[in-house]
Amino acid sequence: RTRLACLTSGGDSAGMNAAVRAVVKMAIARGCEAYVVREGWEGLVRGNEESSHVPTDNATSPPLAGAPVDVNAPQRKGGFVATYGEGELLKEGEGEQTLKGRYIIRVGWDDVRGFASIGGTLIGTARCAAFREIEGRRKAALNLVRHGIDALVVCGGDGSLTGADRLRAEWPEHIQALLESGDISQEQYDTYKHLNIVGLVGSIDNDMAGTDMTIGATTALHRICDAVDSISSTASSHSRAFVIEVMGRHCGWLALMAAIATGADYMFIPERPPTAEDWQSSMCKVLSRHRDEGKRKTIVIIAEGAHDCNLNPITPDMVKDVLSNRLGLDTRVTTLGHTQRGGNPVAYDRILATLQGAEAVEAVLASTPNTPSPVIGIQENKITRQPLMDAVAKTQEVAKAIERKDFEGALGLRDPEFED
Ligand code: F6P
């Protein structure tokens, strides 16, 4: 019987809860034991403390690892599963005490009830420094084997999935070392020789190669458009200019789409950098024309990773200075920050995460020692599987192309069809 665990890692994104819900429910429906790992890779590195609180009373104890979950059985009122199942512990933070020192948790059908509509990630996430080191990944491997977990679904951005890919690649080395150090038995070694791992791309940045859309990107875009609409009315009232910085790390998708959706006057994205010499004049020319045509407001959207073609950063304050000094516009800067990441998922992210979560379970169950670990994506409206290794490599290629100023190459790698 497969023990399947799900974790969310890196920056949270709306829809991650829907993904966890789908993975847990699909895993149970397919006869697996379902687990969640709290706090992302951090929780897997830490594992469960020996002394951590484990309720002894039958009514409140979590189901024993290995005990079958009967999806039709009535939930034990006041019991761990029922309470956790109703989401109270996680939603209200009341579970911190009960869950203290416990990161790898067996979950039942009800535990994820109501998850689909809630923003962020209820099982927690972290940016884990320890997992970047081989020792951290070895601890994570040990905890997986100790809990008998043989399938892992990881929902995170490119950094988290790069980590997943590294763990997969190093797996034989880890479990050999754990056997030699006596941390695991020969029987455990034989049973857990292969790690089944599947990636789900959860990120607001939409920066993963090989998928049209990442879980959470649409919601973030929606938040940005709401904010730009709000700013637009006050900008128009005062006839002001606004420079609005949006997230996206090294990727300009959020900025580009927000600019299209809100009819912004100008934008800066890392993939199409302006020349270092005359970006100010080019921008001023367009913005003056818009003013001449009678526009009362000026909206410039700038991706946080924006730079010129020599890779010198272009910051919101630099743009503001140009608008104030050269065009004489009364200019304000608004950094939307984490409002873009928070809040409930829009319907699309709930649906995408649910379809992909279900597919992740099917993929993990179908995987064999000879099939490469997949990442679940969406292309032309169809849920896809592709080798995690390839998606990670292509994503890193995009970053490298930008570093060597091959901007066309970076765009082409993201989607060859749109290469011009
Ligand atoms: O990757 C998601 C993201 O929100 C980026 O857009 C942003 O650069 C970064 O995470 C912010 O990270 P943090 O929440 O750790 O400050």
mmCIF file with all atom_site columns, N, CA, C and O in Angstrom, residues 293-316:
data_model
loop_
_atom_site.group_PDB
_atom_site.id
_atom_site.type_symbol
_atom_site.label_atom_id
_atom_site.label_alt_id
_atom_site.label_comp_id
_atom_site.label_asym_id
_atom_site.label_entity_id
_atom_site.label_seq_id
_atom_site.pdbx_PDB_ins_code
_atom_site.Cartn_x
_atom_site.Cartn_y
_atom_site.Cartn_z
_atom_site.occupancy
_atom_site.B_iso_or_equiv
_atom_site.pdbx_formal_charge
_atom_site.auth_seq_id
_atom_site.auth_comp_id
_atom_site.auth_asym_id
_atom_site.auth_atom_id
_atom_site.pdbx_PDB_model_num
ATOM 1  N N  . GLU A 1 293 ? -2.916 63.136 -26.404 1.00 0.00 ? 293 GLU A N  1
ATOM 2  C CA . GLU A 1 293 ? -4.198 62.620 -26.917 1.00 0.00 ? 293 GLU A CA 1
ATOM 3  C C  . GLU A 1 293 ? -5.326 62.828 -25.906 1.00 0.00 ? 293 GLU A C  1
ATOM 4  O O  . GLU A 1 293 ? -6.464 62.424 -26.141 1.00 0.00 ? 293 GLU A O  1
ATOM 5  N N  . GLY A 1 294 ? -4.987 63.375 -24.761 1.00 0.00 ? 294 GLY A N  1
ATOM 6  C CA . GLY A 1 294 ? -6.031 63.746 -23.801 1.00 0.00 ? 294 GLY A CA 1
ATOM 7  C C  . GLY A 1 294 ? -6.157 62.844 -22.584 1.00 0.00 ? 294 GLY A C  1
ATOM 8  O O  . GLY A 1 294 ? -7.077 62.988 -21.785 1.00 0.00 ? 294 GLY A O  1
ATOM 9  N N  . LYS A 1 295 ? -5.210 61.920 -22.401 1.00 0.00 ? 295 LYS A N  1
ATOM 10 C CA . LYS A 1 295 ? -5.295 61.044 -21.220 1.00 0.00 ? 295 LYS A CA 1
ATOM 11 C C  . LYS A 1 295 ? -4.990 61.838 -19.960 1.00 0.00 ? 295 LYS A C  1
ATOM 12 O O  . LYS A 1 295 ? -4.031 62.603 -19.923 1.00 0.00 ? 295 LYS A O  1
ATOM 13 N N  . ARG A 1 296 ? -5.780 61.620 -18.917 1.00 0.00 ? 296 ARG A N  1
ATOM 14 C CA . ARG A 1 296 ? -5.566 62.353 -17.673 1.00 0.00 ? 296 ARG A CA 1
ATOM 15 C C  . ARG A 1 296 ? -4.654 61.598 -16.709 1.00 0.00 ? 296 ARG A C  1
ATOM 16 O O  . ARG A 1 296 ? -4.279 62.095 -15.660 1.00 0.00 ? 296 ARG A O  1
ATOM 17 N N  . LYS A 1 297 ? -4.363 60.340 -17.030 1.00 0.00 ? 297 LYS A N  1
ATOM 18 C CA . LYS A 1 297 ? -3.518 59.560 -16.115 1.00 0.00 ? 297 LYS A CA 1
ATOM 19 C C  . LYS A 1 297 ? -2.446 58.829 -16.911 1.00 0.00 ? 297 LYS A C  1
ATOM 20 O O  . LYS A 1 297 ? -2.587 58.602 -18.116 1.00 0.00 ? 297 LYS A O  1
ATOM 21 N N  . THR A 1 298 ? -1.384 58.469 -16.178 1.00 0.00 ? 298 THR A N  1
ATOM 22 C CA . THR A 1 298 ? -0.294 57.706 -16.791 1.00 0.00 ? 298 THR A CA 1
ATOM 23 C C  . THR A 1 298 ? 0.012  56.523 -15.879 1.00 0.00 ? 298 THR A C  1
ATOM 24 O O  . THR A 1 298 ? 0.282  56.714 -14.684 1.00 0.00 ? 298 THR A O  1
ATOM 25 N N  . ILE A 1 299 ? -0.084 55.327 -16.443 1.00 0.00 ? 299 ILE A N  1
ATOM 26 C CA . ILE A 1 299 ? 0.201  54.136 -15.638 1.00 0.00 ? 299 ILE A CA 1
ATOM 27 C C  . ILE A 1 299 ? 1.380  53.389 -16.259 1.00 0.00 ? 299 ILE A C  1
ATOM 28 O O  . ILE A 1 299 ? 1.325  52.979 -17.422 1.00 0.00 ? 299 ILE A O  1
ATOM 29 N N  . VAL A 1 300 ? 2.447  53.238 -15.465 1.00 0.00 ? 300 VAL A N  1
ATOM 30 C CA . VAL A 1 300 ? 3.606  52.459 -15.924 1.00 0.00 ? 300 VAL A CA 1
ATOM 31 C C  . VAL A 1 300 ? 3.716  51.242 -15.018 1.00 0.00 ? 300 VAL A C  1
ATOM 32 O O  . VAL A 1 300 ? 3.784  51.375 -13.790 1.00 0.00 ? 300 VAL A O  1
ATOM 33 N N  . ILE A 1 301 ? 3.724  50.057 -15.614 1.00 0.00 ? 301 ILE A N  1
ATOM 34 C CA . ILE A 1 301 ? 3.868  48.830 -14.820 1.00 0.00 ? 301 ILE A CA 1
ATOM 35 C C  . ILE A 1 301 ? 5.295  48.331 -14.980 1.00 0.00 ? 301 ILE A C  1
ATOM 36 O O  . ILE A 1 301 ? 5.811  48.237 -16.107 1.00 0.00 ? 301 ILE A O  1
ATOM 37 N N  . ILE A 1 302 ? 5.897  48.028 -13.854 1.00 0.00 ? 302 ILE A N  1
ATOM 38 C CA . ILE A 1 302 ? 7.288  47.595 -13.907 1.00 0.00 ? 302 ILE A CA 1
ATOM 39 C C  . ILE A 1 302 ? 7.456  46.271 -13.152 1.00 0.00 ? 302 ILE A C  1
ATOM 40 O O  . ILE A 1 302 ? 7.022  46.151 -11.999 1.00 0.00 ? 302 ILE A O  1
ATOM 41 N N  . ALA A 1 303 ? 8.039  45.298 -13.832 1.00 0.00 ? 303 ALA A N  1
ATOM 42 C CA . ALA A 1 303 ? 8.292  44.007 -13.179 1.00 0.00 ? 303 ALA A CA 1
ATOM 43 C C  . ALA A 1 303 ? 9.439  44.190 -12.194 1.00 0.00 ? 303 ALA A C  1
ATOM 44 O O  . ALA A 1 303 ? 10.363 44.965 -12.456 1.00 0.00 ? 303 ALA A O  1
ATOM 45 N N  . GLU A 1 304 ? 9.375  43.451 -11.088 1.00 0.00 ? 304 GLU A N  1
ATOM 46 C CA . GLU A 1 304 ? 10.432 43.661 -10.088 1.00 0.00 ? 304 GLU A CA 1
ATOM 47 C C  . GLU A 1 304 ? 11.823 43.276 -10.622 1.00 0.00 ? 304 GLU A C  1
ATOM 48 O O  . GLU A 1 304 ? 12.823 43.759 -10.124 1.00 0.00 ? 304 GLU A O  1
ATOM 49 N N  . GLY A 1 305 ? 11.846 42.433 -11.657 1.00 0.00 ? 305 GLY A N  1
ATOM 50 C CA . GLY A 1 305 ? 13.149 42.029 -12.212 1.00 0.00 ? 305 GLY A CA 1
ATOM 51 C C  . GLY A 1 305 ? 13.584 42.875 -13.399 1.00 0.00 ? 305 GLY A C  1
ATOM 52 O O  . GLY A 1 305 ? 14.505 42.488 -14.118 1.00 0.00 ? 305 GLY A O  1
ATOM 53 N N  . ALA A 1 306 ? 12.937 44.026 -13.596 1.00 0.00 ? 306 ALA A N  1
ATOM 54 C CA . ALA A 1 306 ? 13.225 44.824 -14.804 1.00 0.00 ? 306 ALA A CA 1
ATOM 55 C C  . ALA A 1 306 ? 14.668 45.339 -14.829 1.00 0.00 ? 306 ALA A C  1
ATOM 56 O O  . ALA A 1 306 ? 15.254 45.666 -13.789 1.00 0.00 ? 306 ALA A O  1
ATOM 57 N N  . HIS A 1 307 ? 15.207 45.380 -16.036 1.00 0.00 ? 307 HIS A N  1
ATOM 58 C CA . HIS A 1 307 ? 16.572 45.892 -16.212 1.00 0.00 ? 307 HIS A CA 1
ATOM 59 C C  . HIS A 1 307 ? 16.681 46.398 -17.648 1.00 0.00 ? 307 HIS A C  1
ATOM 60 O O  . HIS A 1 307 ? 15.811 46.125 -18.480 1.00 0.00 ? 307 HIS A O  1
ATOM 61 N N  . ASP A 1 308 ? 17.776 47.118 -17.924 1.00 0.00 ? 308 ASP A N  1
ATOM 62 C CA . ASP A 1 308 ? 18.000 47.515 -19.320 1.00 0.00 ? 308 ASP A CA 1
ATOM 63 C C  . ASP A 1 308 ? 18.787 46.404 -20.017 1.00 0.00 ? 308 ASP A C  1
ATOM 64 O O  . ASP A 1 308 ? 19.099 45.377 -19.400 1.00 0.00 ? 308 ASP A O  1
ATOM 65 N N  . CYS A 1 309 ? 19.108 46.624 -21.295 1.00 0.00 ? 309 CYS A N  1
ATOM 66 C CA . CYS A 1 309 ? 19.720 45.504 -22.029 1.00 0.00 ? 309 CYS A CA 1
ATOM 67 C C  . CYS A 1 309 ? 21.174 45.262 -21.633 1.00 0.00 ? 309 CYS A C  1
ATOM 68 O O  . CYS A 1 309 ? 21.787 44.302 -22.077 1.00 0.00 ? 309 CYS A O  1
ATOM 69 N N  . ASN A 1 310 ? 21.709 46.114 -20.764 1.00 0.00 ? 310 ASN A N  1
ATOM 70 C CA . ASN A 1 310 ? 23.027 45.798 -20.196 1.00 0.00 ? 310 ASN A CA 1
ATOM 71 C C  . ASN A 1 310 ? 22.886 45.161 -18.820 1.00 0.00 ? 310 ASN A C  1
ATOM 72 O O  . ASN A 1 310 ? 23.860 45.054 -18.073 1.00 0.00 ? 310 ASN A O  1
ATOM 73 N N  . LEU A 1 311 ? 21.672 44.808 -18.484 1.00 0.00 ? 311 LEU A N  1
ATOM 74 C CA . LEU A 1 311 ? 21.332 44.171 -17.199 1.00 0.00 ? 311 LEU A CA 1
ATOM 75 C C  . LEU A 1 311 ? 21.487 45.106 -16.000 1.00 0.00 ? 311 LEU A C  1
ATOM 76 O O  . LEU A 1 311 ? 21.573 44.656 -14.859 1.00 0.00 ? 311 LEU A O  1
ATOM 77 N N  . ASN A 1 312 ? 21.485 46.410 -16.255 1.00 0.00 ? 312 ASN A N  1
ATOM 78 C CA . ASN A 1 312 ? 21.432 47.349 -15.128 1.00 0.00 ? 312 ASN A CA 1
ATOM 79 C C  . ASN A 1 312 ? 19.982 47.452 -14.690 1.00 0.00 ? 312 ASN A C  1
ATOM 80 O O  . ASN A 1 312 ? 19.106 47.672 -15.539 1.00 0.00 ? 312 ASN A O  1
ATOM 81 N N  . PRO A 1 313 ? 19.731 47.295 -13.374 1.00 0.00 ? 313 PRO A N  1
ATOM 82 C CA . PRO A 1 313 ? 18.338 47.346 -12.933 1.00 0.00 ? 313 PRO A CA 1
ATOM 83 C C  . PRO A 1 313 ? 17.655 48.658 -13.289 1.00 0.00 ? 313 PRO A C  1
ATOM 84 O O  . PRO A 1 313 ? 18.277 49.723 -13.270 1.00 0.00 ? 313 PRO A O  1
ATOM 85 N N  . ILE A 1 314 ? 16.370 48.562 -13.639 1.00 0.00 ? 314 ILE A N  1
ATOM 86 C CA . ILE A 1 314 ? 15.531 49.761 -13.787 1.00 0.00 ? 314 ILE A CA 1
ATOM 87 C C  . ILE A 1 314 ? 14.553 49.697 -12.622 1.00 0.00 ? 314 ILE A C  1
ATOM 88 O O  . ILE A 1 314 ? 13.777 48.735 -12.506 1.00 0.00 ? 314 ILE A O  1
ATOM 89 N N  . THR A 1 315 ? 14.618 50.659 -11.749 1.00 0.00 ? 315 THR A N  1
ATOM 90 C CA . THR A 1 315 ? 13.784 50.605 -10.542 1.00 0.00 ? 315 THR A CA 1
ATOM 91 C C  . THR A 1 315 ? 12.600 51.567 -10.669 1.00 0.00 ? 315 THR A C  1
ATOM 92 O O  . THR A 1 315 ? 12.658 52.536 -11.449 1.00 0.00 ? 315 THR A O  1
ATOM 93 N N  . PRO A 1 316 ? 11.545 51.346 -9.868  1.00 0.00 ? 316 PRO A N  1
ATOM 94 C CA . PRO A 1 316 ? 10.407 52.271 -9.900  1.00 0.00 ? 316 PRO A CA 1
ATOM 95 C C  . PRO A 1 316 ? 10.821 53.710 -9.608  1.00 0.00 ? 316 PRO A C  1
ATOM 96 O O  . PRO A 1 316 ? 10.314 54.650 -10.235 1.00 0.00 ? 316 PRO A O  1
#
